[in-house]
Amino acid sequence: MSKNQDFVIKALYVVSWFIFIGLCIESGALIFNFTYAIVNPIAAQNIYKGLDLSVLHQKQFAHFIGLMSFIVVISTLKAYLFYLVVKIFMKLNFVKPFSAEIARLIEKISLEVFSIAIVGILAKQYTKKLVELGYDISFANEYWSDTGAFLMMAAIVYVIAQIFKRGIELQNENDLTV
Amino acid sequence: MMAKRKMSLNELSEKVGLTLSNLSILKTGKAKAIRFTTLESICKVLDCQPGDILEFELDKR
């Protein structure tokens, strides 16, 4: 591996750690504020970065729980996704890159991305229904605005996982060629 | 063939230039493929034909 590639891999590793920590903080804050808002309605005015769901909390508490659950689930799934990405960087070995563990992690990532996309699509539909009911919650859309990209990414990562599995077979064959 | 030539695995490994672990992979039948160069050097050292050291067996799996 060239020095340039080594630098890029290390940089990506550091960046994915930062993103993972950021997402953990975000989902932690969301979970804490959500539980706090259930007990104390004033907290619903600013749940996270100006997310104001106080009207929904007052008028339709069940929908408040539903919407917040979507937001919490998506942010937790995103944090877990980056946990898997960090794990891949930790296990990556460029001398023997095709290991069963990395293939399993890549497949897990594709499944994870796919579930984020599916939950995002469901949340989008749910928000649409709430908007039809007359609630202004368009600002919550930022949590699931990128579902299309996630769906596309899931497909690409799945294909990469299958190619990686073939790579393992080839590497095993190469190892057993005398 | 090794017994006929009274050659040990260590000796063969030295003369052919293969590691002991690779020779053991060959001997136990775990190898998926063999390079022509490896086959050539084994035949040269053992003074035999490929047919003397290779045998076809039906895969029982």
mmCIF file of C-alpha atoms in Angstrom, chain B residues 9-58:
data_model
loop_
_atom_site.group_PDB
_atom_site.id
_atom_site.type_symbol
_atom_site.label_atom_id
_atom_site.label_comp_id
_atom_site.label_asym_id
_atom_site.label_seq_id
_atom_site.Cartn_x
_atom_site.Cartn_y
_atom_site.Cartn_z
ATOM 1 C CA LEU B 9 9.567 -34.650 3.499
ATOM 2 C CA ASN B 10 12.282 -32.297 4.772
ATOM 3 C CA GLU B 11 14.688 -33.337 2.037
ATOM 4 C CA LEU B 12 12.036 -32.966 -0.664
ATOM 5 C CA SER B 13 11.062 -29.576 0.687
ATOM 6 C CA GLU B 14 14.679 -28.396 0.514
ATOM 7 C CA LYS B 15 15.279 -29.742 -2.974
ATOM 8 C CA VAL B 16 11.995 -28.503 -4.468
ATOM 9 C CA GLY B 17 12.072 -25.182 -2.693
ATOM 10 C CA LEU B 18 8.609 -25.499 -1.147
ATOM 11 C CA THR B 19 7.779 -24.867 2.481
ATOM 12 C CA LEU B 20 6.908 -27.858 4.655
ATOM 13 C CA SER B 21 3.410 -26.516 5.206
ATOM 14 C CA ASN B 22 2.792 -26.277 1.445
ATOM 15 C CA LEU B 23 4.105 -29.797 0.938
ATOM 16 C CA SER B 24 1.841 -31.042 3.689
ATOM 17 C CA ILE B 25 -1.137 -29.282 1.985
ATOM 18 C CA LEU B 26 -0.211 -31.192 -1.186
ATOM 19 C CA LYS B 27 0.249 -34.493 0.644
ATOM 20 C CA THR B 28 -3.044 -34.324 2.518
ATOM 21 C CA GLY B 29 -4.958 -33.443 -0.645
ATOM 22 C CA LYS B 30 -6.142 -30.080 0.679
ATOM 23 C CA ALA B 31 -4.544 -28.179 -2.223
ATOM 24 C CA LYS B 32 -6.983 -26.632 -4.686
ATOM 25 C CA ALA B 33 -4.410 -26.301 -7.472
ATOM 26 C CA ILE B 34 -0.777 -26.969 -8.278
ATOM 27 C CA ARG B 35 1.436 -24.744 -10.424
ATOM 28 C CA PHE B 36 3.143 -26.334 -13.425
ATOM 29 C CA THR B 37 6.482 -25.055 -12.110
ATOM 30 C CA THR B 38 5.914 -26.834 -8.751
ATOM 31 C CA LEU B 39 4.879 -30.042 -10.505
ATOM 32 C CA GLU B 40 7.925 -29.817 -12.775
ATOM 33 C CA SER B 41 10.370 -29.384 -9.891
ATOM 34 C CA ILE B 42 8.802 -32.230 -7.853
ATOM 35 C CA CYS B 43 8.994 -34.527 -10.894
ATOM 36 C CA LYS B 44 12.596 -33.452 -11.493
ATOM 37 C CA VAL B 45 13.636 -34.146 -7.885
ATOM 38 C CA LEU B 46 11.766 -37.466 -7.646
ATOM 39 C CA ASP B 47 12.703 -38.405 -11.230
ATOM 40 C CA CYS B 48 9.184 -39.412 -12.150
ATOM 41 C CA GLN B 49 6.210 -38.461 -14.317
ATOM 42 C CA PRO B 50 3.216 -36.338 -13.101
ATOM 43 C CA GLY B 51 1.034 -39.457 -13.343
ATOM 44 C CA ASP B 52 3.218 -41.156 -10.733
ATOM 45 C CA ILE B 53 2.400 -38.586 -8.091
ATOM 46 C CA LEU B 54 -1.110 -37.520 -9.117
ATOM 47 C CA GLU B 55 -4.164 -39.714 -8.810
ATOM 48 C CA PHE B 56 -7.788 -39.076 -9.776
ATOM 49 C CA GLU B 57 -10.348 -39.779 -7.076
ATOM 50 C CA LEU B 58 -14.092 -39.235 -7.266
#
